[in-house]
Coordinates of C-alpha atoms and ligand atoms in Angstrom, one line a residue:
M1 CA 6.5 -13.4 -14.4
A2 CA 6.6 -11.8 -10.8
K3 CA 3.8 -10.2 -10.1
P4 CA 3.3 -6.8 -9.7
R5 CA 4.1 -5.3 -6.3
V6 CA 1.5 -3.6 -4.3
F7 CA 2.3 -1.2 -1.7
S8 CA -0.5 -0.1 1.2
G9 CA -0.5 1.5 4.7
V10 CA -3.0 1.9 7.5
Q11 CA -3.0 4.3 10.1
P12 CA -3.1 3.2 13.7
T13 CA -4.9 6.2 15.0
G14 CA -7.9 4.4 17.1
N15 CA -9.8 2.1 15.2
L16 CA -10.8 1.6 11.7
H17 CA -14.3 2.5 10.2
L18 CA -16.2 1.4 7.2
G19 CA -14.9 4.2 4.7
N20 CA -10.7 2.3 5.6
Y21 CA -13.2 -0.6 4.8
L22 CA -14.8 -0.5 2.1
G23 CA -12.1 2.3 0.8
A24 CA -9.2 0.3 1.2
I25 CA -8.8 -2.3 2.9
R26 CA -11.5 -5.1 1.4
N27 CA -9.4 -4.0 -2.2
W28 CA -6.4 -5.1 -0.6
V29 CA -8.1 -8.7 0.3
G30 CA -8.7 -9.3 -3.3
L31 CA -5.4 -8.2 -4.7
Q32 CA -3.6 -10.9 -3.5
A33 CA -4.5 -13.2 -5.6
D34 CA -2.8 -11.2 -8.4
Y35 CA -0.6 -9.3 -6.7
E36 CA 2.9 -9.6 -4.5
C37 CA 1.0 -7.5 -1.3
I38 CA 2.7 -5.5 1.4
Y39 CA 0.5 -4.1 3.9
C40 CA 2.2 -2.0 6.3
V41 CA 0.2 0.0 9.8
V42 CA 1.8 3.4 9.6
D43 CA 2.6 3.9 13.1
M44 CA 5.7 6.3 12.9
H45 CA 2.6 7.9 10.5
A46 CA 0.4 8.0 14.0
I47 CA 2.8 10.1 15.2
T48 CA 2.7 12.9 13.5
I49 CA 0.0 13.7 16.1
W50 CA 0.4 13.6 19.5
Q51 CA -0.5 9.4 20.0
D52 CA -0.5 8.0 24.2
P53 CA 2.3 5.5 23.3
A54 CA -0.6 2.9 25.9
D55 CA -2.9 3.7 22.9
L56 CA -1.0 3.4 20.1
A57 CA 0.5 0.3 20.8
R58 CA -2.6 -1.1 21.7
A59 CA -4.3 0.4 17.7
T60 CA -1.5 -1.3 16.7
R61 CA -2.4 -4.9 17.7
E62 CA -5.8 -4.4 16.7
V63 CA -5.7 -2.8 13.7
T64 CA -4.0 -5.9 12.3
A65 CA -6.2 -7.5 13.9
S66 CA -8.9 -6.2 11.7
L67 CA -7.0 -6.6 8.5
I68 CA -6.0 -10.3 9.2
A69 CA -10.1 -11.1 10.3
A70 CA -11.0 -8.8 6.7
G71 CA -9.0 -11.5 5.1
I72 CA -5.7 -10.1 4.4
D73 CA -3.6 -13.4 5.0
P74 CA -0.9 -12.9 7.0
T75 CA 1.4 -16.6 5.6
H76 CA 0.8 -14.9 2.2
S77 CA 0.7 -11.0 1.9
V78 CA 3.1 -9.6 4.3
L79 CA 2.2 -7.3 7.1
F80 CA 4.3 -5.8 9.7
N81 CA 4.3 -2.3 11.1
Q82 CA 6.7 0.9 10.0
S83 CA 8.6 1.7 12.4
K84 CA 10.2 -2.3 12.6
V85 CA 12.1 -1.7 9.3
A86 CA 14.4 1.2 9.5
A87 CA 14.7 1.6 5.3
H88 CA 11.1 3.7 5.6
A89 CA 12.9 6.4 7.7
E90 CA 16.0 6.2 5.7
T91 CA 14.6 6.2 2.7
A92 CA 12.3 9.1 3.8
W93 CA 15.0 11.4 5.0
I94 CA 16.6 11.1 1.3
F95 CA 13.2 12.0 -0.3
N96 CA 12.7 15.1 2.4
C97 CA 15.7 16.2 0.0
V98 CA 14.0 15.7 -3.1
A99 CA 11.4 17.0 -2.2
R100 CA 10.3 20.7 -2.9
M101 CA 8.4 22.9 0.0
G102 CA 6.7 24.0 -2.9
W103 CA 5.1 21.1 -3.3
L104 CA 4.4 20.0 0.3
N105 CA 2.4 23.4 1.1
R106 CA -0.1 22.0 -1.6
M107 CA -0.6 19.2 0.4
T108 CA -5.0 19.8 1.2
Q109 CA -4.3 16.9 3.5
F110 CA -1.7 18.9 6.0
K111 CA -4.1 22.3 5.4
E112 CA -6.4 20.3 6.8
K113 CA -5.3 19.0 9.8
A114 CA -3.1 21.7 11.1
G115 CA -6.1 23.4 10.5
K116 CA -5.5 27.1 11.8
D117 CA -2.4 26.8 13.7
R118 CA 0.2 25.9 11.0
E119 CA 2.5 27.3 13.3
N120 CA 2.2 24.7 16.0
A121 CA 1.9 21.4 13.7
S122 CA 4.8 19.3 13.7
V123 CA 7.4 18.7 11.2
G124 CA 6.2 15.7 10.5
L125 CA 2.9 16.3 9.7
F126 CA 4.3 18.3 7.6
A127 CA 6.8 15.7 5.6
Y128 CA 4.2 13.3 6.3
P129 CA 4.0 12.9 2.3
N130 CA 7.4 12.6 2.0
L131 CA 7.7 9.5 4.8
M132 CA 4.5 7.8 2.7
A133 CA 6.7 8.3 -0.9
A134 CA 9.3 6.0 0.9
D135 CA 7.1 3.2 2.1
I136 CA 6.0 2.8 -1.3
L137 CA 9.6 3.2 -2.7
A138 CA 11.1 1.6 0.0
Y139 CA 9.8 -2.2 -1.9
Q140 CA 9.9 -0.3 -5.6
A141 CA 6.1 -0.6 -5.5
T142 CA 4.1 -0.2 -8.6
H143 CA 0.2 -0.1 -7.4
V144 CA -1.2 1.5 -4.5
P145 CA -4.6 0.3 -3.3
V146 CA -6.0 3.5 -1.3
G147 CA -9.8 5.4 -1.0
E148 CA -10.0 8.7 -3.0
D149 CA -8.3 11.5 0.0
Q150 CA -5.2 9.5 -0.6
K151 CA -4.5 10.6 -4.7
Q152 CA -2.8 13.7 -3.9
H153 CA 0.0 12.0 -1.9
L154 CA 0.2 9.2 -5.0
E155 CA 0.8 12.3 -6.9
L156 CA 3.4 14.1 -5.4
A157 CA 5.1 9.6 -4.9
R158 CA 5.2 9.7 -8.4
D159 CA 6.8 13.2 -8.4
I160 CA 9.4 12.4 -6.0
A161 CA 10.5 9.4 -7.7
Q162 CA 10.8 11.4 -11.1
K163 CA 12.9 14.4 -9.6
F164 CA 15.0 11.6 -8.2
N165 CA 15.7 9.2 -11.0
F166 CA 16.1 12.9 -13.1
D167 CA 18.4 13.9 -10.6
Y168 CA 20.7 11.3 -10.4
G169 CA 20.0 10.0 -14.0
V170 CA 18.7 6.8 -13.0
E171 CA 15.7 4.6 -14.1
H172 CA 15.7 3.8 -10.1
F173 CA 12.4 4.0 -8.8
P174 CA 9.1 3.2 -10.5
A175 CA 6.3 6.2 -11.0
P176 CA 3.0 4.5 -8.5
E177 CA -0.3 4.1 -9.5
P178 CA -3.3 4.6 -7.3
L179 CA -5.8 1.7 -7.6
I180 CA -9.0 3.2 -6.3
L181 CA -11.4 0.5 -6.4
G182 CA -15.2 -0.1 -6.1
E183 CA -18.3 2.3 -5.5
A184 CA -17.0 3.7 -1.7
T185 CA -14.0 5.3 -2.8
R186 CA -15.0 7.9 -0.9
V187 CA -17.5 7.5 2.2
M188 CA -19.0 10.0 4.2
S189 CA -19.9 11.1 7.6
L190 CA -23.3 9.5 8.2
R191 CA -24.3 12.6 10.3
D192 CA -22.5 15.5 7.4
G193 CA -22.7 14.0 3.5
T194 CA -20.5 16.5 2.6
K195 CA -17.6 15.8 5.2
K196 CA -15.5 12.5 4.9
M197 CA -16.4 9.7 6.9
S198 CA -12.8 10.4 9.4
K199 CA -11.2 8.4 12.7
S200 CA -10.7 12.3 13.6
D201 CA -14.8 13.1 13.8
A202 CA -15.1 14.1 16.9
S203 CA -18.9 12.3 16.8
D204 CA -18.6 8.9 17.1
Q205 CA -22.3 9.0 15.3
S206 CA -20.9 9.7 12.0
R207 CA -19.1 6.6 11.6
I208 CA -19.2 3.1 11.5
N209 CA -16.6 1.4 13.5
L210 CA -15.3 -2.2 13.0
T211 CA -15.7 -3.0 16.3
D212 CA -19.0 -1.7 16.4
S213 CA -21.9 -4.2 17.7
A214 CA -24.9 -4.9 15.9
D215 CA -27.0 -2.7 18.1
D216 CA -24.6 -0.2 18.1
I217 CA -24.8 0.0 13.7
E218 CA -28.5 -0.1 14.0
L219 CA -28.4 3.2 16.4
K220 CA -26.2 5.0 13.8
I221 CA -28.1 4.2 10.8
R222 CA -31.5 4.7 12.4
R223 CA -30.0 8.7 13.6
A224 CA -27.8 8.7 10.3
K225 CA -28.9 12.7 8.5
T226 CA -31.2 12.2 5.5
D227 CA -33.1 14.5 3.7
P228 CA -36.6 14.7 4.0
A229 CA -37.6 13.9 -0.1
A230 CA -38.7 10.6 -1.4
L231 CA -36.3 8.1 -2.1
P232 CA -34.8 9.2 -5.9
E233 CA -36.4 7.4 -8.9
T234 CA -32.6 7.9 -10.6
V235 CA -29.1 8.2 -9.9
E236 CA -29.0 11.6 -10.7
E237 CA -31.2 12.7 -8.3
L238 CA -28.5 11.4 -6.2
E239 CA -25.5 14.4 -6.7
T240 CA -27.7 17.2 -5.1
R241 CA -28.6 14.5 -2.3
P242 CA -25.5 14.0 -0.7
E243 CA -26.6 12.0 2.9
A244 CA -29.0 10.1 0.6
R245 CA -26.2 8.9 -1.6
N246 CA -23.9 8.6 0.9
L247 CA -26.2 5.9 2.1
Y248 CA -26.9 4.5 -1.0
T249 CA -22.9 3.9 -1.6
I250 CA -22.4 2.9 1.1
H251 CA -25.2 0.4 1.3
A252 CA -24.6 -0.2 -3.0
A253 CA -20.8 -1.4 -1.6
L254 CA -21.7 -3.6 1.2
G255 CA -23.3 -5.8 -1.5
D256 CA -21.3 -6.0 -3.8
E257 CA -24.4 -4.6 -6.2
S258 CA -24.2 -0.1 -8.1
V259 CA -25.6 2.5 -6.8
A260 CA -28.1 2.0 -9.9
D261 CA -29.1 -1.2 -8.7
V262 CA -29.5 0.2 -5.0
V263 CA -31.8 3.3 -6.4
A264 CA -33.7 0.5 -8.5
A265 CA -34.7 -1.5 -5.8
F266 CA -36.3 1.1 -3.4
A267 CA -37.4 3.8 -5.7
G268 CA -41.6 4.1 -4.3
K269 CA -40.3 3.0 -1.0
Q270 CA -39.7 4.8 2.4
F271 CA -36.4 5.3 3.5
S272 CA -37.5 3.6 6.9
D273 CA -37.4 1.1 4.9
F274 CA -34.1 1.5 3.4
K275 CA -32.2 2.0 6.7
K276 CA -33.3 -1.5 7.8
A277 CA -32.4 -2.8 4.6
M278 CA -28.9 -1.2 5.5
T279 CA -29.0 -2.5 9.1
E280 CA -29.1 -5.7 7.7
R281 CA -26.4 -5.7 5.4
A282 CA -24.5 -3.8 7.2
V283 CA -24.6 -6.2 10.3
S284 CA -24.8 -9.2 8.5
R285 CA -21.0 -8.3 6.3
L286 CA -19.2 -6.7 9.0
G287 CA -20.9 -8.8 12.5
P288 CA -18.2 -12.1 11.1
L289 CA -15.5 -9.7 11.0
T290 CA -15.6 -7.9 14.6
A291 CA -16.2 -11.2 16.3
E292 CA -13.0 -12.9 14.5
M293 CA -11.0 -9.6 15.1
R294 CA -12.1 -9.8 19.1
R295 CA -10.9 -13.5 19.2
L296 CA -7.5 -12.9 17.3
V297 CA -6.7 -9.3 19.5
A298 CA -7.5 -11.6 22.8
D299 CA -4.0 -13.2 22.1
P300 CA -1.3 -10.8 21.5
G301 CA 1.5 -13.0 21.7
Y302 CA -0.1 -13.9 17.6
I303 CA -0.5 -11.3 16.9
D304 CA 3.0 -9.8 18.1
Q305 CA 4.6 -12.9 15.9
V306 CA 2.8 -12.3 13.1
L307 CA 4.4 -8.5 12.9
R308 CA 7.4 -10.0 13.6
A309 CA 7.9 -12.2 10.5
G310 CA 6.3 -9.9 8.6
A311 CA 9.1 -7.4 9.3
E312 CA 11.7 -9.6 8.7
R313 CA 9.7 -10.9 5.2
A314 CA 9.4 -6.3 4.5
N315 CA 13.0 -6.5 5.4
A316 CA 14.1 -9.0 2.9
I317 CA 12.8 -6.8 0.6
A318 CA 14.0 -3.8 1.4
E319 CA 17.4 -4.1 1.9
P320 CA 18.5 -4.2 -1.4
I321 CA 16.2 -1.4 -2.4
L322 CA 17.9 0.5 -0.3
A323 CA 21.7 -0.1 -0.1
E324 CA 21.2 0.8 -4.3
T325 CA 19.4 4.2 -3.5
K326 CA 22.4 4.6 -0.8
R327 CA 25.3 3.9 -4.3
I328 CA 23.2 6.2 -6.1
V329 CA 22.7 8.6 -3.8
G330 CA 27.3 8.3 -2.9
F331 CA 26.7 7.2 0.7
I332 CA 29.7 4.9 0.8
Ligands
TYM401 P1 -5.6 6.8 6.4 O1 -5.1 5.4 7.8 O2 -6.2 7.5 6.9 O3 -6.7 5.1 6.0 C1 -6.7 4.1 5.4 C2 -7.2 3.5 4.2 O4 -8.6 4.1 3.8 C3 -8.7 5.0 2.8 N1 -10.0 5.9 3.7 C4 -11.0 6.3 2.9 N2 -11.8 5.6 1.9 C5 -12.5 6.1 1.7 N3 -13.8 6.7 2.1 C6 -13.5 7.7 3.7 N4 -14.0 8.5 4.6 C7 -11.6 6.4 3.9 N5 -10.9 7.2 4.7 C8 -10.2 6.4 4.9 C9 -7.5 5.9 3.0 O5 -8.0 6.4 1.5 C10 -6.4 4.7 3.1 O6 -6.1 4.0 1.9 N6 -1.6 8.4 4.3 C11 -2.3 7.1 4.5 C12 -1.7 5.7 4.9 C13 -0.1 5.6 3.9 C14 -0.4 5.4 3.3 C15 1.3 4.6 2.8 C16 -1.2 4.5 2.3 C17 1.4 5.3 4.8 N7 1.8 5.4 3.8 C18 1.7 4.5 1.5 C19 -0.7 4.0 1.2 C20 0.7 3.9 0.4 C21 -3.3 7.0 5.5 O7 -3.9 8.3 6.2 O8 -4.2 6.3 5.9

């Protein structure tokens, strides 16, 4: 039997951080054994917010290198950048005509990213979720590993698939399911446990980047915000302590343990003991990944060749699906 098809994407807007890694990339790696996996560096999504062209090209190669360093095998999984496969843009246009303004108006990510100046946001930023639905459905993918923050976009992709099928009286697109896996589905800022760890946070101290040195990691964890209470004795205590909960969640995820295991291991100890253990774990887990990423980035020819070969394979999957989509719509 054919393996179910997974699709997921990541934006090349700067470096990957621990949230991307624990919430998504690590799960992408694990899924390779049991699924047919298509992983995409979504450069077309990136330009919904202004990107300097040289930075975008560099980030596309760096993110690709980080994915390979993290364990995505490009000879097995399909790894490519979005702009190389025209089916994304073509399907997205059709979805622009399927999705309703009201659906997009409800997207919380647009509200967050556009902020108060909605009138000045790009049209692309507003239509962003339609392109995301196109990414997935251009391959008729059924499973989408993402962090918690992408759940609403996935619901929209399901709505688009269903409305397309209903309007045209077909069973063409599957309703894709989110795979939100592991302990750390929503990693928070190291400076504020109520805010998501994000590439766009102005403070670099708020996140651990996959390019950070051991010294950077040590400093960021040492400075990470905590509260004055003693370390928790129970998991329930963490509910009202966002910073402690975040650090415990990260530590658990990095060590493939549960938060309950971490609570049990550190009850009665000091925050400084915990932070020391967390630093050791983060450095030993991320250090090899960072070193491998740097080695790969030094060979842009190899990265470009991976992306080219991946795009060819992606195209071969997407082309017949797009042809059928166009036939259904009535394009001759
Ligand atoms: P992006 O580039 O913001 O993030 C890539 C992946 O990392 C996850 N993530 C997090 N997980 C846990 N904690 C965090 N603090 C955190 N920050 C980010 C995201 O959930 C995501 O899985 N729109 C997507 C990219 C995309 C996509 C797609 C994803 C485009 N097309 C099709 C799936 C399918 C995005 O901006 O991810």
